[in-house]
Coordinates of C-alpha atoms and ligand atoms in Angstrom, one line a residue:
M5 CA 142.9 -2.8 -78.5
L6 CA 140.9 -5.0 -80.8
Q7 CA 138.4 -7.2 -79.0
F8 CA 136.4 -10.2 -80.3
S9 CA 134.2 -12.8 -78.7
G10 CA 134.0 -16.5 -79.7
K11 CA 133.0 -19.9 -78.2
S12 CA 135.5 -21.1 -75.7
V13 CA 136.7 -24.7 -76.0
Y14 CA 139.0 -24.8 -73.1
K15 CA 139.0 -22.5 -70.1
G16 CA 142.4 -21.0 -69.7
I17 CA 144.1 -17.7 -70.2
V18 CA 147.2 -16.7 -72.0
L19 CA 149.1 -13.7 -73.2
G20 CA 151.5 -14.0 -76.2
P21 CA 152.5 -13.1 -79.7
V22 CA 150.2 -14.1 -82.6
T23 CA 151.0 -16.3 -85.6
V24 CA 148.5 -16.2 -88.4
F25 CA 148.1 -19.6 -90.0
G26 CA 147.2 -18.4 -93.4
K27 CA 144.7 -20.3 -95.5
Q28 CA 142.7 -17.6 -97.2
D29 CA 145.5 -16.0 -99.1
D30 CA 144.4 -13.2 -101.5
P31 CA 143.9 -14.4 -105.0
I32 CA 147.0 -13.9 -107.1
R33 CA 146.6 -10.9 -109.4
R34 CA 147.5 -11.1 -113.0
K35 CA 149.7 -8.1 -113.9
K36 CA 151.1 -7.1 -117.3
I37 CA 154.9 -6.8 -117.2
E38 CA 157.5 -5.2 -119.4
D39 CA 160.5 -7.3 -119.1
A40 CA 160.1 -11.1 -119.2
D41 CA 163.7 -11.8 -118.3
V42 CA 163.3 -9.9 -115.0
E43 CA 160.3 -12.1 -114.0
I44 CA 162.1 -15.3 -115.1
E45 CA 165.1 -14.3 -112.9
R46 CA 162.7 -13.7 -110.0
V47 CA 161.3 -17.3 -110.5
R48 CA 164.9 -18.6 -110.5
A49 CA 165.8 -16.8 -107.3
A50 CA 162.6 -17.9 -105.6
N51 CA 163.2 -21.5 -106.7
E52 CA 166.6 -21.4 -105.0
Q53 CA 165.2 -20.0 -101.8
A54 CA 162.4 -22.6 -101.9
K55 CA 164.9 -25.4 -102.1
E56 CA 166.9 -24.0 -99.2
Q57 CA 163.7 -23.9 -97.1
L58 CA 162.9 -27.5 -98.1
Q59 CA 166.4 -28.7 -97.2
K60 CA 165.9 -27.2 -93.7
L61 CA 162.5 -28.8 -93.4
Y62 CA 164.0 -32.1 -94.5
D63 CA 166.8 -31.9 -91.9
K64 CA 164.3 -31.0 -89.2
A65 CA 161.9 -33.8 -90.1
L66 CA 164.7 -36.3 -90.4
K67 CA 165.7 -35.6 -86.8
E68 CA 162.1 -35.5 -85.4
V69 CA 160.1 -38.1 -87.3
G70 CA 162.6 -40.2 -89.3
E71 CA 163.5 -40.7 -93.0
S72 CA 160.2 -42.0 -94.3
H73 CA 158.3 -38.8 -93.3
A74 CA 161.2 -36.5 -94.2
A75 CA 161.4 -37.9 -97.8
I76 CA 158.5 -35.8 -98.9
F77 CA 160.6 -32.6 -98.7
E78 CA 163.2 -34.3 -100.9
V79 CA 160.5 -35.0 -103.5
H80 CA 159.4 -31.4 -103.3
Q81 CA 163.0 -30.3 -104.0
M82 CA 163.1 -32.5 -107.0
M83 CA 159.8 -31.3 -108.3
L84 CA 161.2 -27.7 -108.2
D85 CA 163.8 -28.9 -110.8
D86 CA 161.3 -30.5 -113.1
D87 CA 161.8 -29.1 -116.7
D88 CA 158.2 -29.4 -117.8
Y89 CA 157.1 -27.4 -114.8
L90 CA 159.7 -24.7 -115.2
D91 CA 159.3 -24.5 -119.0
S92 CA 155.6 -24.0 -118.5
I93 CA 156.2 -21.1 -116.1
H94 CA 158.8 -19.5 -118.4
N95 CA 156.6 -19.9 -121.5
M96 CA 153.7 -18.2 -119.8
I97 CA 155.8 -15.3 -118.7
Q98 CA 157.3 -14.9 -122.2
T99 CA 154.2 -15.4 -124.3
E100 CA 151.7 -13.6 -122.2
L101 CA 153.9 -11.1 -120.5
V102 CA 152.5 -11.8 -117.0
N103 CA 154.0 -11.5 -113.6
A104 CA 155.9 -14.4 -112.0
E105 CA 153.4 -14.9 -109.2
Y106 CA 150.6 -15.4 -111.7
A107 CA 152.5 -17.7 -114.0
V108 CA 153.6 -19.9 -111.0
A109 CA 150.1 -20.1 -109.6
V110 CA 148.4 -20.9 -112.9
T111 CA 151.0 -23.5 -113.8
G112 CA 150.7 -25.0 -110.3
D113 CA 146.9 -25.3 -110.8
N114 CA 147.2 -26.8 -114.2
F115 CA 149.8 -29.4 -113.2
S116 CA 147.8 -30.2 -110.1
K117 CA 144.6 -30.8 -112.1
M118 CA 146.6 -32.9 -114.6
F119 CA 148.0 -35.2 -111.9
A120 CA 144.6 -35.5 -110.2
E121 CA 143.1 -36.8 -113.4
M122 CA 145.7 -39.6 -113.8
D123 CA 144.8 -43.2 -113.1
D124 CA 148.0 -44.1 -111.4
E125 CA 147.7 -43.7 -107.6
Y126 CA 151.3 -42.4 -107.3
F127 CA 150.8 -39.6 -109.7
K128 CA 147.4 -38.8 -108.3
A129 CA 149.0 -38.2 -105.0
R130 CA 151.5 -35.8 -106.6
S131 CA 148.7 -33.4 -107.3
A132 CA 148.8 -31.9 -103.8
D133 CA 152.6 -31.7 -103.9
V134 CA 152.6 -29.6 -107.1
K135 CA 150.2 -27.3 -105.4
D136 CA 152.3 -27.2 -102.3
I137 CA 155.6 -26.2 -104.1
S138 CA 153.7 -23.6 -106.2
N139 CA 152.3 -22.1 -103.1
R140 CA 155.7 -22.0 -101.6
L141 CA 157.1 -20.2 -104.7
V142 CA 154.3 -17.7 -104.7
R143 CA 154.8 -17.0 -101.0
I144 CA 158.5 -16.3 -101.6
L145 CA 157.8 -14.1 -104.6
E146 CA 155.3 -12.1 -102.6
G147 CA 157.8 -11.7 -99.8
K148 CA 155.6 -13.5 -97.3
E149 CA 157.0 -15.4 -94.5
E150 CA 157.4 -19.2 -94.4
S151 CA 154.5 -20.9 -92.6
S152 CA 154.3 -19.3 -89.3
L153 CA 154.8 -22.4 -87.2
S154 CA 158.4 -22.5 -88.2
S155 CA 159.0 -19.6 -85.8
D156 CA 160.8 -20.6 -82.7
K157 CA 158.8 -18.8 -80.1
P158 CA 155.5 -20.3 -78.8
S159 CA 152.6 -18.3 -80.1
I160 CA 148.8 -17.9 -80.3
I161 CA 147.7 -19.6 -83.6
V162 CA 145.1 -17.5 -85.4
A163 CA 143.5 -19.2 -88.4
D164 CA 140.4 -19.2 -90.6
D165 CA 139.9 -22.8 -89.7
L166 CA 142.1 -25.8 -88.9
S167 CA 141.7 -29.3 -90.1
P168 CA 142.7 -32.3 -87.9
S169 CA 145.6 -33.0 -90.2
E170 CA 146.9 -29.4 -90.1
T171 CA 146.6 -29.4 -86.3
V172 CA 148.4 -32.8 -86.0
Q173 CA 151.4 -31.5 -87.9
M174 CA 151.9 -28.6 -85.6
D175 CA 154.7 -28.6 -83.1
K176 CA 152.6 -28.5 -79.9
K177 CA 155.4 -27.0 -77.9
K178 CA 155.0 -23.8 -79.9
I179 CA 151.3 -23.3 -79.4
L180 CA 150.0 -21.1 -76.6
A181 CA 146.3 -21.0 -77.8
F182 CA 144.1 -21.5 -80.8
V183 CA 141.7 -18.8 -82.2
T184 CA 139.7 -19.7 -85.3
V185 CA 137.1 -17.9 -87.4
H186 CA 135.2 -21.1 -88.1
G187 CA 135.1 -24.6 -86.5
S188 CA 132.7 -26.2 -84.1
T189 CA 133.1 -27.0 -80.4
N190 CA 132.9 -30.7 -81.1
S191 CA 135.5 -30.8 -83.9
H192 CA 138.7 -32.7 -83.5
T193 CA 140.7 -29.5 -83.4
A194 CA 138.7 -28.5 -80.3
I195 CA 139.4 -31.9 -78.8
L196 CA 143.1 -31.4 -79.4
A197 CA 143.1 -28.0 -77.6
R198 CA 141.5 -29.6 -74.6
M199 CA 144.1 -32.4 -74.7
M200 CA 146.9 -29.8 -74.8
N201 CA 145.4 -27.9 -71.9
I202 CA 145.5 -24.6 -73.8
P203 CA 142.9 -21.9 -74.3
A204 CA 141.0 -22.1 -77.6
L205 CA 138.3 -19.9 -79.1
I206 CA 136.3 -20.8 -82.2
G207 CA 133.7 -18.9 -84.2
V208 CA 135.6 -15.6 -83.7
P209 CA 134.4 -13.1 -86.3
L210 CA 137.9 -11.8 -87.2
N211 CA 139.1 -10.2 -90.3
L212 CA 142.3 -12.0 -90.8
D213 CA 143.7 -9.1 -92.8
E214 CA 143.8 -6.9 -89.7
I215 CA 145.8 -9.5 -87.8
H216 CA 149.5 -10.0 -88.4
N217 CA 152.3 -12.1 -87.1
G218 CA 154.0 -10.9 -83.9
M219 CA 151.0 -8.8 -82.7
M220 CA 150.4 -9.4 -79.0
A221 CA 147.1 -10.9 -77.9
V222 CA 145.3 -12.2 -74.8
V223 CA 143.1 -15.3 -75.2
D224 CA 140.7 -15.6 -72.4
G225 CA 138.9 -18.9 -72.5
F226 CA 136.9 -18.1 -69.3
E227 CA 135.3 -15.1 -70.9
G228 CA 135.4 -16.4 -74.5
Q229 CA 137.4 -13.3 -75.6
V230 CA 140.5 -12.5 -77.6
I231 CA 142.0 -9.1 -77.3
F232 CA 144.7 -8.0 -79.8
E233 CA 147.2 -5.3 -78.8
P234 CA 146.2 -5.2 -75.1
D235 CA 147.4 -2.2 -73.1
E236 CA 149.8 -2.5 -70.3
A237 CA 147.2 -2.5 -67.5
L238 CA 145.4 -5.5 -69.2
C239 CA 148.7 -7.3 -69.7
D240 CA 149.5 -7.0 -66.0
K241 CA 146.0 -8.2 -65.0
V242 CA 146.3 -11.2 -67.3
K243 CA 149.7 -12.1 -65.9
D244 CA 148.2 -12.2 -62.5
R245 CA 145.3 -14.4 -63.7
M246 CA 147.9 -16.7 -65.3
E247 CA 149.7 -16.9 -62.0
E248 CA 146.4 -17.7 -60.2
E249 CA 145.7 -20.5 -62.6
R250 CA 149.1 -21.9 -62.1
E251 CA 148.4 -21.9 -58.3
K252 CA 145.1 -23.8 -58.8
L253 CA 146.9 -26.4 -60.9
K254 CA 149.4 -26.8 -58.1
L255 CA 146.6 -27.5 -55.6
L256 CA 145.2 -30.2 -58.0
E257 CA 148.7 -31.7 -58.1
S258 CA 148.3 -32.7 -54.4
L259 CA 145.7 -35.2 -55.6
K260 CA 148.2 -37.1 -57.6
G261 CA 148.6 -40.7 -56.5
K262 CA 145.2 -40.6 -54.7
E263 CA 142.3 -42.8 -55.6
N264 CA 139.1 -41.8 -57.5
V265 CA 136.8 -42.8 -54.7
T266 CA 133.7 -41.1 -53.3
L267 CA 133.2 -40.4 -49.6
D268 CA 130.9 -43.4 -49.5
G269 CA 133.4 -45.6 -51.1
K270 CA 132.4 -45.8 -54.8
K271 CA 135.4 -46.2 -57.1
I272 CA 135.7 -45.2 -60.7
N273 CA 138.5 -45.3 -63.2
I274 CA 139.7 -42.1 -64.7
Y275 CA 141.7 -42.6 -67.9
A276 CA 142.9 -40.2 -70.5
N277 CA 142.3 -39.8 -74.2
I278 CA 145.3 -39.3 -76.5
G279 CA 145.9 -38.9 -80.3
S280 CA 149.6 -39.8 -80.5
V281 CA 152.5 -41.2 -78.7
G282 CA 153.7 -37.7 -78.0
D283 CA 150.6 -37.1 -75.8
I284 CA 151.7 -39.7 -73.2
G285 CA 153.6 -37.0 -71.4
Y286 CA 150.3 -35.3 -70.6
V287 CA 148.8 -38.6 -69.4
L288 CA 151.7 -39.2 -67.0
E289 CA 151.8 -35.6 -65.8
N290 CA 148.2 -35.7 -64.9
D291 CA 148.3 -39.1 -63.2
A292 CA 145.6 -40.8 -65.4
G293 CA 144.9 -44.4 -64.4
G294 CA 145.3 -45.5 -68.0
I295 CA 144.5 -44.6 -71.6
G296 CA 140.8 -45.0 -72.3
L297 CA 141.0 -43.9 -76.0
F298 CA 144.1 -43.8 -78.2
R299 CA 142.7 -42.3 -81.4
S300 CA 145.0 -44.4 -83.6
E301 CA 143.7 -42.7 -86.8
F302 CA 146.0 -39.8 -86.0
L303 CA 148.9 -42.0 -87.0
Y304 CA 147.3 -42.0 -90.5
L305 CA 146.8 -38.3 -90.7
G306 CA 149.2 -35.7 -92.1
R307 CA 151.1 -38.0 -94.3
D308 CA 151.1 -39.3 -97.9
N309 CA 150.9 -43.1 -97.5
F310 CA 149.7 -45.8 -95.0
P311 CA 151.7 -46.2 -91.9
T312 CA 153.4 -49.6 -92.2
E313 CA 152.8 -52.5 -89.7
E314 CA 156.3 -51.8 -88.3
E315 CA 155.6 -48.1 -87.7
Q316 CA 152.3 -48.9 -86.0
F317 CA 153.8 -51.7 -84.0
L318 CA 156.5 -49.4 -82.7
A319 CA 154.0 -46.7 -81.7
Y320 CA 151.7 -49.1 -79.9
K321 CA 154.5 -50.8 -78.2
Q322 CA 156.0 -47.6 -77.0
V323 CA 152.7 -46.4 -75.5
A324 CA 152.2 -49.8 -73.8
Q325 CA 155.7 -49.8 -72.4
M326 CA 155.5 -46.2 -71.2
M327 CA 152.2 -46.8 -69.4
A328 CA 153.8 -49.9 -67.7
D329 CA 151.0 -52.2 -66.6
K330 CA 148.3 -49.6 -66.9
K331 CA 145.5 -50.2 -69.4
V332 CA 145.9 -48.7 -72.9
I333 CA 142.8 -48.9 -75.0
I334 CA 143.7 -48.5 -78.7
R335 CA 140.9 -47.7 -81.0
T336 CA 141.2 -49.1 -84.5
L337 CA 141.3 -46.4 -87.2
D338 CA 138.4 -44.0 -87.4
I339 CA 139.1 -42.4 -90.7
G340 CA 136.4 -40.7 -92.6
A341 CA 133.9 -37.9 -91.9
D342 CA 136.1 -34.9 -90.8
K343 CA 139.2 -37.0 -90.6
Q344 CA 140.0 -37.2 -94.3
V345 CA 143.2 -38.7 -95.7
D346 CA 143.9 -38.3 -99.4
Y347 CA 145.6 -41.6 -99.9
F348 CA 142.6 -43.5 -98.7
N349 CA 140.9 -42.2 -101.8
L350 CA 137.5 -42.2 -100.1
G351 CA 135.9 -40.0 -102.8
S352 CA 133.5 -37.3 -102.0
E353 CA 130.2 -38.2 -100.2
D354 CA 127.1 -36.1 -99.7
N355 CA 127.0 -37.1 -96.0
P356 CA 130.4 -38.2 -94.9
A357 CA 129.5 -38.4 -91.1
M358 CA 127.0 -41.1 -92.0
G359 CA 129.3 -42.4 -94.8
Y360 CA 132.1 -44.7 -95.5
R361 CA 134.2 -44.4 -92.3
A362 CA 135.8 -46.2 -89.4
I363 CA 134.9 -49.9 -89.0
R364 CA 133.1 -49.8 -92.4
I365 CA 136.4 -49.1 -94.2
C366 CA 138.1 -51.8 -92.2
L367 CA 135.5 -54.4 -93.0
K368 CA 135.4 -53.4 -96.7
Q369 CA 139.2 -53.1 -97.0
P370 CA 140.4 -55.9 -94.7
D371 CA 144.0 -55.5 -95.9
I372 CA 144.2 -52.1 -94.2
F373 CA 142.5 -53.5 -91.1
K374 CA 144.7 -56.5 -90.9
T375 CA 147.9 -54.4 -91.0
Q376 CA 146.7 -52.6 -88.0
L377 CA 145.5 -55.7 -86.2
R378 CA 148.8 -57.4 -86.7
A379 CA 150.6 -54.4 -85.2
L380 CA 148.2 -54.4 -82.3
L381 CA 148.4 -58.1 -81.5
R382 CA 152.2 -58.0 -81.6
A383 CA 152.4 -54.9 -79.4
A384 CA 150.0 -56.4 -76.9
S385 CA 152.8 -58.7 -75.7
Y386 CA 154.5 -55.6 -74.3
G387 CA 151.9 -54.2 -72.0
N388 CA 148.2 -54.0 -71.0
I389 CA 146.8 -53.2 -74.4
A390 CA 143.1 -53.5 -75.2
I391 CA 141.5 -53.1 -78.7
M392 CA 138.4 -51.1 -79.3
Y393 CA 136.3 -51.0 -82.5
P394 CA 134.5 -47.7 -83.5
M395 CA 131.1 -47.1 -85.2
I396 CA 129.6 -50.4 -84.5
T397 CA 125.9 -50.7 -85.3
S398 CA 125.2 -54.5 -85.5
T399 CA 126.2 -57.8 -84.0
W400 CA 127.3 -59.1 -87.5
E401 CA 130.0 -56.5 -87.6
V402 CA 131.5 -57.9 -84.4
E403 CA 131.3 -61.4 -85.7
R404 CA 133.0 -60.4 -88.9
I405 CA 135.7 -58.5 -86.9
Y406 CA 136.4 -61.7 -84.9
E407 CA 136.7 -63.7 -88.2
I408 CA 139.3 -61.2 -89.4
V409 CA 141.1 -61.3 -86.1
D410 CA 141.2 -65.1 -86.3
E411 CA 142.8 -64.8 -89.8
V412 CA 145.4 -62.4 -88.4
K413 CA 146.2 -64.8 -85.6
Q414 CA 146.6 -67.7 -88.0
E415 CA 148.9 -65.6 -90.2
L416 CA 151.1 -64.7 -87.2
D417 CA 151.1 -68.3 -86.0
N418 CA 152.3 -69.4 -89.5
L419 CA 155.1 -66.9 -89.4
Q420 CA 155.9 -67.8 -85.8
V421 CA 155.6 -64.2 -84.8
P422 CA 154.9 -63.7 -81.1
Y423 CA 151.7 -62.0 -80.1
R424 CA 148.9 -61.8 -77.6
L425 CA 145.2 -61.5 -78.2
P426 CA 144.1 -58.7 -75.8
E427 CA 140.7 -57.7 -74.5
Q428 CA 138.4 -56.5 -77.2
G429 CA 135.7 -53.9 -76.7
I430 CA 133.5 -51.7 -78.8
M431 CA 132.5 -48.0 -78.9
I432 CA 128.9 -47.4 -78.4
E433 CA 128.4 -44.3 -80.5
T434 CA 125.4 -45.1 -82.6
P435 CA 121.8 -45.3 -81.4
A436 CA 121.6 -48.8 -83.0
A437 CA 124.5 -50.0 -80.8
V438 CA 122.7 -48.6 -77.7
M439 CA 119.5 -50.5 -78.6
M440 CA 121.5 -53.7 -79.3
S441 CA 123.7 -53.3 -76.3
D442 CA 122.1 -56.2 -74.5
E443 CA 123.3 -58.6 -77.3
L444 CA 126.6 -56.8 -77.9
A445 CA 127.5 -57.1 -74.3
Q446 CA 127.6 -60.8 -74.6
M447 CA 130.1 -60.6 -77.4
V448 CA 132.7 -58.2 -76.2
D449 CA 134.8 -57.5 -73.1
F450 CA 133.8 -53.8 -72.6
F451 CA 131.9 -50.9 -73.9
S452 CA 133.1 -47.3 -74.2
I453 CA 130.4 -44.7 -75.0
G454 CA 131.4 -42.2 -77.7
T455 CA 129.1 -39.4 -76.7
N456 CA 130.4 -37.1 -79.4
D457 CA 129.0 -39.2 -82.2
L458 CA 126.2 -40.7 -80.2
T459 CA 124.9 -37.2 -79.6
Q460 CA 125.2 -36.2 -83.3
Y461 CA 123.4 -39.4 -84.5
T462 CA 120.7 -39.3 -81.8
L463 CA 119.9 -35.6 -82.1
A464 CA 120.5 -35.6 -85.9
I465 CA 123.0 -32.8 -85.5
D466 CA 126.2 -32.7 -87.5
R467 CA 128.9 -32.2 -84.9
Q468 CA 131.0 -30.2 -87.4
N469 CA 128.2 -27.7 -88.2
E470 CA 129.0 -24.6 -86.2
K471 CA 125.5 -23.2 -86.9
L472 CA 124.1 -26.0 -84.7
D473 CA 126.2 -25.6 -81.7
D474 CA 123.2 -24.1 -79.8
F475 CA 121.1 -27.2 -80.6
Y476 CA 123.9 -29.7 -79.8
N477 CA 122.7 -30.5 -76.3
P478 CA 124.7 -33.4 -74.9
H479 CA 122.7 -33.1 -71.6
H480 CA 119.6 -34.1 -73.6
K481 CA 117.6 -36.7 -71.6
A482 CA 117.7 -39.0 -74.6
I483 CA 121.5 -39.2 -74.3
L484 CA 121.5 -39.7 -70.5
R485 CA 118.9 -42.5 -70.7
M486 CA 121.0 -44.2 -73.4
I487 CA 124.1 -44.1 -71.2
Q488 CA 122.1 -45.7 -68.4
M489 CA 120.8 -48.4 -70.8
V490 CA 124.3 -49.2 -72.0
V491 CA 125.7 -49.4 -68.5
D492 CA 122.9 -51.7 -67.4
S493 CA 123.4 -54.0 -70.4
A494 CA 127.1 -54.2 -69.7
H495 CA 126.6 -55.0 -66.0
K496 CA 124.0 -57.6 -66.8
Y497 CA 126.8 -59.7 -68.4
E498 CA 129.5 -58.6 -66.0
K499 CA 131.3 -56.4 -68.4
W500 CA 132.3 -52.8 -67.8
A501 CA 131.2 -49.6 -69.4
G502 CA 132.9 -46.3 -69.7
I503 CA 132.5 -43.0 -71.5
C504 CA 135.3 -41.7 -73.8
G505 CA 133.4 -38.9 -75.5
E506 CA 133.8 -35.3 -74.4
L507 CA 130.7 -35.6 -72.1
G508 CA 132.7 -37.8 -69.8
A509 CA 134.7 -34.7 -68.8
D510 CA 131.7 -32.6 -68.0
P511 CA 131.9 -31.7 -64.3
E512 CA 128.2 -31.0 -64.1
L513 CA 127.5 -34.7 -64.9
T514 CA 130.2 -36.4 -62.9
E515 CA 127.9 -37.2 -59.9
E516 CA 125.2 -38.5 -62.3
F517 CA 127.6 -40.8 -64.0
V518 CA 128.8 -42.2 -60.7
R519 CA 125.2 -42.8 -59.6
M520 CA 124.5 -44.5 -62.9
G521 CA 127.3 -46.9 -62.3
V522 CA 129.6 -45.8 -65.1
D523 CA 132.9 -47.7 -64.5
E524 CA 135.3 -45.5 -66.3
L525 CA 135.6 -41.9 -67.6
S526 CA 138.2 -41.3 -70.3
V527 CA 138.9 -37.6 -70.6
A528 CA 141.4 -35.0 -71.8
P529 CA 144.5 -35.4 -69.6
S530 CA 144.0 -31.9 -68.2
M531 CA 140.6 -33.0 -66.8
V532 CA 141.8 -36.1 -64.8
L533 CA 142.7 -34.3 -61.6
K534 CA 139.7 -32.0 -61.8
L535 CA 137.3 -35.0 -61.9
R536 CA 139.3 -36.7 -59.2
K537 CA 138.6 -33.7 -56.9
I538 CA 134.9 -33.8 -57.7
I539 CA 134.6 -37.5 -57.1
R540 CA 136.5 -37.4 -53.8
E541 CA 134.1 -34.8 -52.5
L542 CA 131.0 -36.7 -53.5
D543 CA 128.7 -38.7 -51.2
T544 CA 126.3 -40.7 -53.2
S545 CA 124.6 -42.2 -50.1
K546 CA 122.9 -38.8 -49.7
S547 CA 120.4 -37.8 -52.3
Ligands
PEP19 C1 133.0 -40.1 -79.8 O1 132.4 -40.1 -80.9 O2 132.5 -39.7 -78.7 C2 134.5 -40.4 -79.7 C3 135.1 -40.5 -78.6 O3 135.1 -40.6 -80.9 P1 135.6 -39.4 -81.9 O4 135.3 -38.1 -81.1 O5 137.0 -39.6 -82.2 O6 134.6 -39.6 -83.0
MG20 MG1 133.3 -41.2 -82.6

């Protein structure tokens, strides 16, 4: 048995086979070869196999996500037939007498750099695609398996690290747990694990070379441990624990349909956070009162171009309709910082968390913003949608947002497109917004406190920096005082204030939040019933 410890992101326990999500592939070795024709034939065969894999991916994507997303696999197939690309590989093999793997990798790198340098945005975007097809060819030449997640069985994903766009592309039904060498507890991958109700460990000092696909493992989120190749006795113990957990969940199920009310009659809304339409199942399953944060930027991740107004409209409309008359708070795109999207061409920044992100992009590039607003206003006719703006620091930003919203309304009026202007609120996730909350409360319909960013900006701690996890103290008095201040400002003007950051789900603070007068907690769906239980057992009349 191989045992490692890490930081637990979600308390759960699971036993299952491992899939290594390879990122840190070994560098490709240059080898001298004797027969160039043999290597060229290997490239030809690998090319055929790559096209077959891509055809399968195309067919799968077409069924699951539609033609516009599937098209990328067609483009990759065409690129594999590109004469310049193939000639370059063949020439290198013939003139330098090097192995096929090396020739493909070097050609891929060269072409990718060449595309990246081009001015034309379309060609720039092809840079990543050339890299992708070259990696695919190299993998086939090396006899490695296709990306793990294409396996049919659910498995424990072990990786060096996972970016939000990698995680978002995974088929969630096939993931039993996450184990990563890097990553911070406040990253979006961690947030996703909580959403999915699955154990996750980060900062696990693994040597990925020792781990291989199909190995059995136990991920114990309670103890913060992962054990590879567990013996039979441990497997039996874990199976019992999994059964116990299932029983506990069943007990929580009896709270479905009940109110979030304390023994002394205080009520609070418990909503859920989601990242995509596919997450609504978790929301309904856990009986959340609404959606307090739909991170709409996930619609923009893991793809090559902007989602169209129609695509967005359909997604928002579907969420609104599935939630019937329950509130659905959709946050406008919060791209930037760790949520990087190539086609936004944001460029590199020294300090992206404090950089060009979220509402700043929307105000500087109103065309992107307006497309989303049009989709939101149109979808609002189909349910109880509210719009929420992220990363606000000043009142002028809200004024400017309202001007843009007015322009969008005017455009829709001119086109005689039906719409509804829903409630509009802001996230309070910067210390500036806290200090200005008195004035901001007069301008908006509600506040939702984003404690993840508020903590990082208040304590000056990069939430992505795993070295600082011990310093990232969301229970810091500064944060709790800020929450009280925001709630008081909202109530002064008869507005409501909620918390949608991860702190809202912290059971140790639920009582304090209720006492503070917080009106809503928006949490991972898996936490809804757990918080309901705590609230129903609380009596705030007693100190
Ligand atoms: C937050 O900052 O607390 C928040 C909810 O937004 P995100 O985690 O998406 O930045
Ligand atoms: Mg935030």
